[in-house]
Amino acid sequence: MALDEELIARCKAGDTVAFRELFRLHRADVARLVQRMLGRPTDVDDVVQEVFLQVYRSVGDFQGKSRFSTWLYRVTVNVVLMHRRAARSRPTLVEQPEGMTPRDPDPLPDEQAARHARVQAFGRLLERISEKKRTVFVLHELQGLGAAEIADVVGAPVLTVRTRLFYARRELEAMLKEEPTLAALVPETAAPEDES
Amino acid sequence: MTTERSTEGRALDRVLEEAREVPAPDVDWARLESTLMQRVHAQQRARKSRAVLLMGGALALAAAVAIWFTRPAAPPAGPHAPEVVAQTAARDLSGPELSGTALEVGDRLLASGRELRVTHEGHSSYTLLAGSAARVVSLGERVVLSLERGATIDASVVPSARPETFVVEVANLRVAVHGTEFRVVWLGDQIAVDVREGVVAVGPRGELPSWRVTAGEGGMFAADGKTGQVSSRVTAEPPAAPPPSGLGVAPPKLPEAPSEQDVATLLDRAGVLVTGCFEEHVPVESGVRVSARTSLGLSIGADGRLGAAFDPPLAPAVEQCARRRVSALKGPVTKQGAEASRALLLGP
């Protein structure tokens, strides 16, 4: 994208105004990916900040061989994975899964609450598949990236990405029934012929 | 490739669809940008210091050699000029009345000795009671304020078809409204929300709202947004959720037009670009920079291409720059595209 190229050239020359503009242009996309990869809204601010600090430090290495957004996704994925690994190595209090937090002692069987619970349950399932599969799955299914671009982001062959996607999906489908809120969806989405 | 799915596959598709519709995280961009730029400037200073040290070493060596050969010695070089680093100065604003157009993101509104009333023409007006303070987190079609401890705000918001036109953040609690009159008071660990007209949605920041407070009701909520009580509690509608979609599992069809959220994001981005062009092409002279008010018309083509128009027009250099940069943005591909506009105040 011409605009990105212009801003990146200025960033490389040390122009912090251009860096600020680059940040403002891409921050929402980065935040969305960070949230989807972390699976929770907490820590998003910190990770987004680390991503852009990393962008500032290494923008000189950006050669323009891929699109800037692809390079940015690569930086984001790496920072999120580092954050997750660091978080795992830190002793933490046992945290109740967010979707299980009893915010309302008498929740109404409202469709919105049900959707919220399903998304939370889906996040828990995602946590159970391997890091590599989760990364490509999130990039493909939630961010909408194609296999070739994901290959560029994660530094793996396209065929490997497709294989990871296939198995990620298969594992998630198999685990679906283990989450009660998602298990309820299976009969709901059954086609008429499946029900007969 | 076939799209035939098992029932589990269809269920997964459905939950994926719902996961895609989860609103973008609610980030305090002003605070994040401020911290990030401070760190960036610190790194820049460190880099320059290293460069200065290296150059200083080389110069010292050269000077020593020169002194050796050209006595009497030249006076030692003075210290290098202090580095000027651009900072985003957050302003403290007070006074009995302010216009919303005079505000900038990051400004702190102070009602120290007396009430402070702010009016965003055609959008909302609010009064910070004496002794209250709030920070401006976002401006434009969505005004977001972050209350400081002990603050009380009375707000009146013009009803709008757009969701969440006015948001008050208090600690970790978020109070979002469409069009209503309400009051928010930060009372230590608790936050009181009283609604005179309309409806407000209340919940923890970054999550879907958990309560709805309607006219005549009041609620008390914990500062962490996790617990609270309202006289008639129901789960609030999501502030920005699109209408419920079908359960279809086929590949997503092309939407008729960009979503409201897409349009708002594109307007935000275009606004940033136009502001950047204005700052670049309208120099500060004798410490004074002119300001300009215009309406940005954004056309989003079906193919996602963007076009910008300004009414009244901007200076040719600014407009050329803005059109070029906005056209480099890309919107979603839809059946019919869309048009939108936003008032912009450029400059101080």
Coordinates of C-alpha atoms in Angstrom, one line a residue:
Chain A
M1 CA 0.0 0.0 0.0
A2 CA 1.5 3.3 -1.1
L3 CA 0.6 5.1 2.1
D4 CA 2.3 2.5 4.3
E5 CA 5.4 2.6 2.1
E6 CA 5.6 6.4 2.5
L7 CA 5.1 6.2 6.2
I8 CA 7.6 3.4 6.6
A9 CA 10.2 5.3 4.6
R10 CA 9.7 8.2 7.0
C11 CA 9.9 5.9 10.0
K12 CA 13.2 4.5 8.8
A13 CA 14.5 8.1 8.7
G14 CA 13.5 8.5 12.3
D15 CA 10.3 10.4 11.8
T16 CA 8.2 9.8 14.9
V17 CA 5.2 11.7 13.5
A18 CA 5.1 9.1 10.7
F19 CA 5.4 6.3 13.3
R20 CA 2.5 7.8 15.2
E21 CA 0.4 7.8 12.0
L22 CA 1.4 4.2 11.2
F23 CA 0.3 3.3 14.7
R24 CA -3.0 5.0 14.4
L25 CA -3.7 3.4 11.1
H26 CA -3.0 -0.2 12.2
R27 CA -3.7 -0.2 15.9
A28 CA -7.3 -1.4 15.6
D29 CA -6.3 -4.4 13.4
V30 CA -3.5 -5.3 15.8
A31 CA -5.7 -5.0 18.9
R32 CA -8.3 -7.3 17.3
L33 CA -5.7 -9.9 16.4
V34 CA -4.1 -9.7 19.9
Q35 CA -7.4 -10.1 21.6
R36 CA -8.3 -13.1 19.4
M37 CA -5.0 -14.7 20.0
L38 CA -5.0 -14.1 23.7
G39 CA -8.6 -15.1 24.0
R40 CA -9.4 -12.4 26.6
P41 CA -9.5 -8.7 26.7
T42 CA -7.1 -8.3 29.5
D43 CA -3.4 -7.5 28.6
V44 CA -4.5 -6.3 25.1
D45 CA -3.2 -2.8 25.8
D46 CA 0.2 -4.0 27.0
V47 CA 0.7 -6.4 24.1
V48 CA -0.4 -3.9 21.5
Q49 CA 2.1 -1.4 23.0
E50 CA 4.9 -4.1 22.8
V51 CA 4.0 -4.9 19.2
F52 CA 4.4 -1.3 18.1
L53 CA 7.5 -0.8 20.1
Q54 CA 8.9 -3.8 18.3
V55 CA 7.7 -2.3 15.0
Y56 CA 9.6 0.9 15.9
R57 CA 12.8 -1.0 16.7
S58 CA 12.8 -3.2 13.7
V59 CA 11.1 -1.2 11.0
G60 CA 14.6 -0.8 9.5
D61 CA 14.6 -4.5 8.8
F62 CA 11.4 -4.4 6.8
Q63 CA 12.5 -4.9 3.2
G64 CA 9.1 -4.5 1.5
K65 CA 9.2 -8.1 0.2
S66 CA 5.8 -8.8 1.7
R67 CA 3.0 -6.4 2.4
F68 CA 3.5 -4.3 5.5
S69 CA 0.3 -5.7 7.0
T70 CA 1.7 -9.2 6.7
W71 CA 5.0 -8.2 8.3
L72 CA 3.0 -6.5 11.1
Y73 CA 0.9 -9.6 11.6
R74 CA 4.2 -11.5 11.9
V75 CA 5.5 -9.1 14.6
T76 CA 2.2 -9.3 16.4
V77 CA 2.0 -13.1 16.4
N78 CA 5.6 -13.3 17.7
V79 CA 4.9 -10.8 20.5
V80 CA 1.7 -12.5 21.5
L81 CA 3.4 -15.9 21.6
M82 CA 6.2 -14.5 23.7
H83 CA 3.7 -12.9 26.0
R84 CA 1.8 -16.2 26.4
R85 CA 5.0 -18.1 27.1
A86 CA 6.1 -15.5 29.7
A87 CA 2.7 -15.6 31.3
R88 CA 2.8 -19.4 31.5
S89 CA 6.2 -19.3 33.3
R90 CA 4.9 -16.8 35.9
P91 CA 3.2 -18.2 39.0
T92 CA -0.4 -17.0 39.0
L93 CA -3.4 -17.4 41.1
V94 CA -5.8 -19.9 39.7
E95 CA -8.2 -17.9 37.6
Q96 CA -11.7 -18.9 36.9
P97 CA -12.4 -18.9 33.2
E98 CA -14.0 -15.6 32.3
G99 CA -17.1 -17.1 30.8
M100 CA -17.7 -18.8 34.1
T101 CA -17.5 -15.7 36.2
P102 CA -20.8 -15.4 38.1
R103 CA -21.4 -11.7 37.4
D104 CA -25.1 -12.0 37.8
P105 CA -26.5 -14.5 40.2
D106 CA -29.7 -14.7 38.3
P107 CA -28.8 -14.5 34.6
L108 CA -31.6 -14.3 32.1
P109 CA -31.7 -16.8 29.4
D110 CA -31.1 -14.1 26.9
E111 CA -29.7 -14.8 23.4
Q112 CA -27.0 -12.2 23.9
A113 CA -25.8 -13.9 27.1
A114 CA -25.9 -17.2 25.3
R115 CA -23.7 -15.9 22.5
H116 CA -21.3 -14.5 25.0
A117 CA -21.1 -17.8 26.8
R118 CA -20.5 -19.6 23.5
V119 CA -17.7 -17.3 22.5
Q120 CA -16.1 -17.8 25.9
A121 CA -16.4 -21.5 25.6
F122 CA -15.0 -21.4 22.1
G123 CA -12.0 -19.5 23.5
R124 CA -11.4 -22.3 26.0
L125 CA -11.4 -24.9 23.3
L126 CA -8.9 -22.8 21.3
E127 CA -6.7 -22.9 24.3
R128 CA -6.6 -26.7 24.2
I129 CA -5.2 -27.1 20.7
S130 CA -1.5 -26.6 20.0
E131 CA 0.0 -23.2 19.6
K132 CA 0.9 -23.7 16.0
K133 CA -2.6 -24.9 15.1
R134 CA -4.3 -22.2 17.1
T135 CA -2.2 -19.5 15.4
V136 CA -3.1 -20.5 11.9
F137 CA -6.7 -21.1 12.8
V138 CA -7.1 -17.7 14.3
L139 CA -5.4 -16.0 11.4
H140 CA -7.5 -17.9 8.9
E141 CA -10.9 -18.2 10.5
L142 CA -11.1 -15.0 12.6
Q143 CA -8.7 -12.6 10.8
G144 CA -9.6 -13.9 7.3
L145 CA -6.1 -14.4 6.0
G146 CA -5.4 -16.8 3.2
A147 CA -3.1 -19.8 3.5
A148 CA -0.3 -18.2 1.5
E149 CA -0.3 -15.0 3.6
I150 CA -0.4 -17.1 6.8
A151 CA 2.6 -19.1 5.5
D152 CA 4.4 -15.8 5.2
V153 CA 3.4 -14.7 8.7
V154 CA 4.3 -17.9 10.5
G155 CA 7.3 -18.8 8.3
A156 CA 6.0 -22.3 7.2
P157 CA 5.2 -23.8 3.8
V158 CA 1.6 -23.3 2.5
L159 CA 1.0 -27.0 2.6
T160 CA 1.9 -27.1 6.3
V161 CA -0.5 -24.3 7.0
R162 CA -3.3 -26.1 5.2
T163 CA -2.5 -29.2 7.2
R164 CA -2.5 -27.4 10.5
L165 CA -5.8 -25.7 9.6
F166 CA -7.3 -29.1 8.7
Y167 CA -6.3 -30.7 11.9
A168 CA -7.2 -27.7 14.0
R169 CA -10.7 -27.7 12.7
R170 CA -11.0 -31.4 13.1
E171 CA -9.8 -31.3 16.7
L172 CA -12.1 -28.4 17.5
E173 CA -15.1 -30.1 16.0
A174 CA -14.3 -33.2 18.0
M175 CA -14.1 -31.2 21.2
L176 CA -17.2 -29.2 20.6
K177 CA -19.4 -31.6 22.6
E178 CA -17.2 -31.3 25.7
E179 CA -18.4 -27.7 26.2
P180 CA -22.0 -27.8 27.3
T181 CA -22.9 -24.4 25.7
L182 CA -21.4 -25.5 22.4
A183 CA -22.8 -29.0 22.5
A184 CA -26.2 -27.5 22.5
L185 CA -25.5 -26.0 19.1
V186 CA -24.9 -29.3 17.4
P187 CA -28.6 -30.4 17.3
E188 CA -29.6 -26.8 16.6
T189 CA -27.5 -26.7 13.5
A190 CA -28.4 -30.2 12.3
A191 CA -29.8 -30.2 8.8
P192 CA -33.3 -31.7 8.5
E193 CA -32.0 -34.9 7.0
D194 CA -29.6 -35.3 9.9
E195 CA -32.5 -35.3 12.3
S196 CA -34.4 -37.9 10.6
Chain B
M1 CA -13.7 -27.5 -2.6
T2 CA -16.9 -28.8 -1.1
T3 CA -18.6 -26.8 1.6
E4 CA -20.5 -29.8 2.9
R5 CA -20.2 -29.9 6.7
S6 CA -21.0 -32.3 9.5
T7 CA -23.4 -31.1 12.2
E8 CA -20.3 -30.4 14.4
G9 CA -18.8 -28.5 11.5
R10 CA -21.9 -26.4 11.1
A11 CA -21.9 -25.7 14.9
L12 CA -18.3 -24.7 14.7
D13 CA -19.1 -22.4 11.8
R14 CA -21.8 -20.8 13.8
V15 CA -19.7 -20.1 16.8
L16 CA -16.9 -18.8 14.6
E17 CA -19.4 -16.4 13.1
E18 CA -20.3 -15.2 16.6
A19 CA -16.6 -14.9 17.5
R20 CA -15.9 -12.8 14.5
E21 CA -18.7 -10.4 15.6
V22 CA -17.2 -9.8 19.0
P23 CA -16.6 -6.1 19.2
A24 CA -13.0 -4.8 18.9
P25 CA -11.3 -4.5 22.3
D26 CA -12.0 -1.4 24.2
V27 CA -8.6 0.1 24.4
D28 CA -7.7 3.5 25.9
W29 CA -5.9 4.6 22.8
A30 CA -5.0 8.1 24.1
R31 CA -3.2 6.6 27.1
L32 CA -1.6 3.8 25.1
E33 CA -0.3 6.2 22.4
S34 CA 1.1 8.6 25.1
T35 CA 3.0 5.8 26.8
L36 CA 4.2 4.3 23.5
M37 CA 5.5 7.6 22.2
Q38 CA 7.3 8.2 25.5
R39 CA 9.0 4.9 25.1
V40 CA 9.8 5.6 21.4
H41 CA 11.2 9.0 22.3
A42 CA 13.3 7.5 25.1
Q43 CA 14.7 4.9 22.6
Q44 CA 15.4 7.7 20.1
R45 CA 17.3 9.7 22.8
A46 CA 19.3 6.6 23.7
R47 CA 20.2 6.0 20.1
K48 CA 21.2 9.6 19.7
S49 CA 23.2 9.5 22.9
R50 CA 25.1 6.4 21.7
A51 CA 25.7 8.2 18.3
V52 CA 26.8 11.3 20.1
L53 CA 29.2 9.3 22.4
L54 CA 30.7 7.6 19.4
M55 CA 31.0 10.9 17.5
G56 CA 32.2 12.6 20.6
G57 CA 35.0 10.0 21.0
A58 CA 36.1 10.4 17.5
L59 CA 36.0 14.2 17.8
A60 CA 37.9 14.1 21.1
L61 CA 40.5 12.1 19.4
A62 CA 40.7 14.4 16.4
A63 CA 40.8 17.4 18.7
A64 CA 43.6 15.9 20.7
V65 CA 45.5 15.4 17.6
A66 CA 44.8 18.9 16.4
I67 CA 45.8 20.4 19.8
W68 CA 49.0 18.5 19.7
F69 CA 49.9 19.9 16.4
T70 CA 48.4 23.4 16.6
R71 CA 49.2 25.0 19.9
P72 CA 47.9 27.1 21.6
A73 CA 45.0 24.8 22.1
A74 CA 41.6 25.7 20.7
P75 CA 38.8 26.3 23.3
P76 CA 37.0 23.1 24.2
A77 CA 33.8 22.5 22.4
G78 CA 30.7 23.4 24.5
P79 CA 28.0 21.0 25.4
H80 CA 25.8 20.1 22.5
A81 CA 22.4 21.8 22.3
P82 CA 19.7 20.1 24.4
E83 CA 17.5 17.8 22.3
V84 CA 14.0 19.0 21.6
V85 CA 11.6 16.1 21.8
A86 CA 8.1 16.5 20.6
Q87 CA 5.6 15.6 23.3
T88 CA 1.9 15.3 23.1
A89 CA 1.0 17.8 25.7
A90 CA -2.3 17.0 27.4
R91 CA -4.1 20.2 28.3
D92 CA -6.0 20.9 31.4
L93 CA -9.2 22.7 30.5
S94 CA -11.6 24.5 32.8
G95 CA -14.2 27.2 32.7
P96 CA -17.9 27.5 33.1
E97 CA -18.6 26.4 29.5
L98 CA -16.6 24.7 26.7
S99 CA -17.5 23.7 23.2
G100 CA -16.8 20.2 22.2
T101 CA -15.1 21.4 19.1
A102 CA -12.4 22.9 21.3
L103 CA -11.5 19.6 22.8
E104 CA -8.8 17.2 21.8
V105 CA -8.3 13.6 22.7
G106 CA -6.2 13.5 25.9
D107 CA -7.5 16.8 27.3
R108 CA -8.3 16.8 31.0
L109 CA -11.5 18.5 31.9
L110 CA -11.3 20.1 35.3
A111 CA -14.3 21.5 37.3
S112 CA -12.2 22.4 40.3
G113 CA -14.1 25.4 41.8
R114 CA -17.3 25.3 39.9
E115 CA -19.3 23.2 37.4
L116 CA -18.0 22.8 33.9
R117 CA -20.5 22.4 31.1
V118 CA -19.4 21.0 27.7
T119 CA -21.6 21.0 24.7
H120 CA -21.0 18.9 21.6
E121 CA -23.5 20.6 19.2
G122 CA -26.2 18.2 18.1
H123 CA -24.6 15.3 19.9
S124 CA -24.5 15.6 23.6
S125 CA -23.9 18.0 26.5
Y126 CA -22.6 17.2 29.9
T127 CA -21.8 18.9 33.2
L128 CA -19.0 17.9 35.5
L129 CA -19.9 18.9 39.0
A130 CA -17.5 21.0 41.0
G131 CA -14.6 19.0 42.2
S132 CA -14.8 16.6 39.3
A133 CA -12.3 15.8 36.6
A134 CA -12.5 13.7 33.4
R135 CA -10.2 12.9 30.5
V136 CA -11.3 12.9 26.9
V137 CA -10.6 9.5 25.5
S138 CA -12.4 9.8 22.1
L139 CA -14.2 12.4 20.1
G140 CA -16.3 12.5 17.0
E141 CA -19.5 10.5 16.5
R142 CA -18.6 8.6 19.7
V143 CA -17.6 10.7 22.7
V144 CA -15.8 8.8 25.4
L145 CA -14.9 10.3 28.7
S146 CA -12.9 8.7 31.5
L147 CA -13.9 10.0 34.9
E148 CA -11.4 10.5 37.6
R149 CA -12.0 9.4 41.2
G150 CA -14.7 11.2 43.0
A151 CA -16.2 12.7 39.9
T152 CA -19.8 13.3 39.1
I153 CA -21.1 13.9 35.6
D154 CA -24.6 14.7 34.4
A155 CA -25.1 14.0 30.8
S156 CA -27.7 14.6 28.1
V157 CA -27.3 12.8 24.9
V158 CA -29.2 13.4 21.7
P159 CA -30.9 10.2 20.6
S160 CA -29.1 8.6 17.6
A161 CA -29.6 5.6 15.4
R162 CA -25.9 4.9 15.9
P163 CA -24.9 2.7 18.8
E164 CA -22.9 4.0 21.7
T165 CA -22.7 7.6 20.9
F166 CA -21.6 8.6 24.4
V167 CA -19.5 6.5 26.8
V168 CA -18.4 7.2 30.3
E169 CA -15.6 5.1 31.7
V170 CA -15.2 4.9 35.5
A171 CA -12.5 2.7 36.8
N172 CA -13.2 -0.6 35.1
L173 CA -16.8 0.1 34.5
R174 CA -18.2 1.3 31.2
V175 CA -21.5 3.2 30.9
A176 CA -22.6 3.4 27.2
V177 CA -25.7 5.2 26.0
H178 CA -27.6 5.9 22.8
G179 CA -29.7 8.9 23.7
T180 CA -30.7 9.7 27.3
E181 CA -30.2 11.7 30.3
F182 CA -28.2 10.2 33.1
R183 CA -25.8 10.8 36.0
V184 CA -22.7 8.9 36.9
V185 CA -21.0 9.3 40.3
W186 CA -17.8 7.7 41.4
L187 CA -18.2 7.0 45.1
G188 CA -15.0 5.3 46.1
D189 CA -15.3 1.6 45.4
Q190 CA -18.8 2.0 44.0
I191 CA -20.2 3.8 41.0
A192 CA -23.7 5.1 41.0
V193 CA -25.7 5.4 37.7
D194 CA -29.0 7.2 37.7
V195 CA -31.1 7.4 34.5
R196 CA -33.7 10.1 34.0
E197 CA -34.6 9.3 30.4
G198 CA -33.8 6.5 28.0
V199 CA -31.5 3.6 28.6
V200 CA -27.9 3.0 29.5
A201 CA -25.9 -0.2 29.2
V202 CA -23.4 -0.9 32.0
G203 CA -20.7 -3.4 32.2
P204 CA -16.9 -4.0 32.6
R205 CA -14.7 -2.3 30.1
G206 CA -13.7 -4.5 27.2
E207 CA -16.7 -6.8 27.6
L208 CA -20.3 -6.9 26.6
P209 CA -22.5 -4.9 29.0
S210 CA -24.2 -6.9 31.8
W211 CA -26.9 -4.5 32.9
R212 CA -29.4 -2.2 31.5
V213 CA -30.6 0.8 33.5
T214 CA -33.7 2.4 32.2
A215 CA -35.5 5.7 32.9
G216 CA -36.4 6.1 36.6
E217 CA -34.0 3.4 37.7
G218 CA -30.7 3.6 39.4
G219 CA -27.8 1.2 39.8
M220 CA -24.8 0.7 42.1
F221 CA -21.8 -1.1 40.5
A222 CA -18.5 -2.2 41.8
A223 CA -15.5 -0.3 40.3
D224 CA -14.2 -3.5 38.7
G225 CA -17.5 -3.8 36.8
K226 CA -18.0 -7.3 37.9
T227 CA -20.9 -6.9 40.3
G228 CA -23.7 -4.5 40.6
Q229 CA -27.3 -4.0 41.4
V230 CA -30.1 -2.3 39.5
S231 CA -33.8 -2.2 40.4
S232 CA -34.8 -4.1 37.3
R233 CA -31.9 -6.0 36.0
V234 CA -31.8 -7.4 32.5
T235 CA -28.9 -8.3 30.2
A236 CA -28.2 -5.3 28.0
E237 CA -28.1 -5.5 24.3
P238 CA -24.7 -5.4 22.8
P239 CA -23.7 -1.9 22.0
A240 CA -22.4 -2.5 18.6
A241 CA -23.5 -6.0 17.7
P242 CA -24.9 -6.4 14.2
P243 CA -28.3 -7.9 13.8
P244 CA -28.6 -11.6 14.4
S245 CA -27.5 -13.6 11.4
G246 CA -28.8 -16.8 10.1
L247 CA -27.4 -20.1 10.9
G248 CA -26.2 -20.7 7.4
V249 CA -22.9 -22.4 7.1
A250 CA -22.1 -21.6 3.5
P251 CA -19.1 -19.4 2.8
P252 CA -20.0 -15.8 3.8
K253 CA -22.0 -14.0 1.2
L254 CA -21.1 -10.5 0.0
P255 CA -22.8 -8.0 2.3
E256 CA -25.0 -5.4 0.9
A257 CA -23.0 -2.5 2.3
P258 CA -20.1 -2.0 4.7
S259 CA -21.2 -2.4 8.4
E260 CA -21.6 0.6 10.6
Q261 CA -18.4 -0.4 12.4
D262 CA -16.5 -0.6 9.1
V263 CA -17.7 2.8 8.1
A264 CA -16.8 4.3 11.5
T265 CA -13.4 2.7 11.4
L266 CA -12.8 4.1 7.9
L267 CA -13.9 7.5 8.9
D268 CA -11.6 7.3 11.9
R269 CA -8.7 6.4 9.7
A270 CA -9.4 8.9 7.1
G271 CA -9.7 11.6 9.8
V272 CA -6.3 10.7 11.1
L273 CA -4.8 10.9 7.6
V274 CA -6.4 14.2 6.8
T275 CA -5.2 15.6 10.2
G276 CA -1.7 14.4 9.3
C277 CA -1.8 16.2 6.0
F278 CA -3.0 19.3 7.6
E279 CA -0.3 19.3 10.2
E280 CA 2.3 18.7 7.5
H281 CA 1.2 21.3 5.0
V282 CA 0.0 24.1 7.3
P283 CA 3.2 25.2 9.1
V284 CA 3.2 26.9 12.4
E285 CA 4.2 30.5 12.0
S286 CA 5.3 32.5 14.9
G287 CA 3.9 29.9 17.2
V288 CA 0.5 30.2 15.5
R289 CA -1.2 27.5 13.5
V290 CA -4.5 28.2 11.7
S291 CA -7.4 25.8 12.1
A292 CA -10.0 24.7 9.6
R293 CA -13.4 23.2 9.8
T294 CA -14.6 21.0 7.0
S295 CA -16.8 18.1 6.2
L296 CA -15.1 15.0 5.0
G297 CA -17.3 13.0 2.6
L298 CA -16.1 9.5 2.2
S299 CA -17.3 7.3 -0.7
I300 CA -16.7 3.6 -0.3
G301 CA -17.0 1.8 -3.6
A302 CA -18.3 -1.7 -3.9
D303 CA -14.8 -2.8 -4.6
G304 CA -13.6 -1.3 -1.4
R305 CA -11.9 1.7 -3.0
L306 CA -12.2 5.0 -1.1
G307 CA -12.6 8.5 -2.3
A308 CA -12.6 11.7 -0.2
A309 CA -14.2 15.0 -0.8
F310 CA -14.2 18.1 1.4
D311 CA -16.8 20.8 1.9
P312 CA -15.6 23.5 2.1
P313 CA -12.5 22.5 0.2
L314 CA -9.1 22.5 2.0
A315 CA -6.0 24.3 0.8
P316 CA -4.9 22.5 -2.5
A317 CA -1.7 21.0 -1.0
V318 CA -3.6 19.7 2.0
E319 CA -6.5 18.4 -0.1
Q320 CA -4.2 16.7 -2.6
C321 CA -2.3 15.0 0.2
A322 CA -5.5 13.9 2.0
R323 CA -7.1 12.5 -1.2
R324 CA -4.0 10.6 -2.0
R325 CA -3.7 9.1 1.4
V326 CA -7.3 8.3 1.9
S327 CA -7.4 6.6 -1.6
A328 CA -4.6 4.3 -0.3
L329 CA -7.0 2.9 2.3
K330 CA -9.2 0.0 1.4
G331 CA -12.7 -0.7 2.6
P332 CA -14.6 -4.0 2.6
V333 CA -15.9 -5.4 -0.7
T334 CA -19.7 -5.2 -0.7
K335 CA -22.5 -5.2 -3.2
Q336 CA -23.2 -1.5 -3.3
G337 CA -20.6 0.4 -1.2
A338 CA -21.6 3.3 0.9
E339 CA -21.1 7.0 1.5
A340 CA -20.6 8.7 4.8
S341 CA -19.4 12.0 6.1
R342 CA -18.0 13.5 9.2
A343 CA -17.2 17.0 10.4
L344 CA -13.6 17.6 11.0
L345 CA -11.9 20.3 12.9
L346 CA -8.3 20.5 11.8
G347 CA -5.6 22.3 13.8
P348 CA -5.7 23.6 17.3

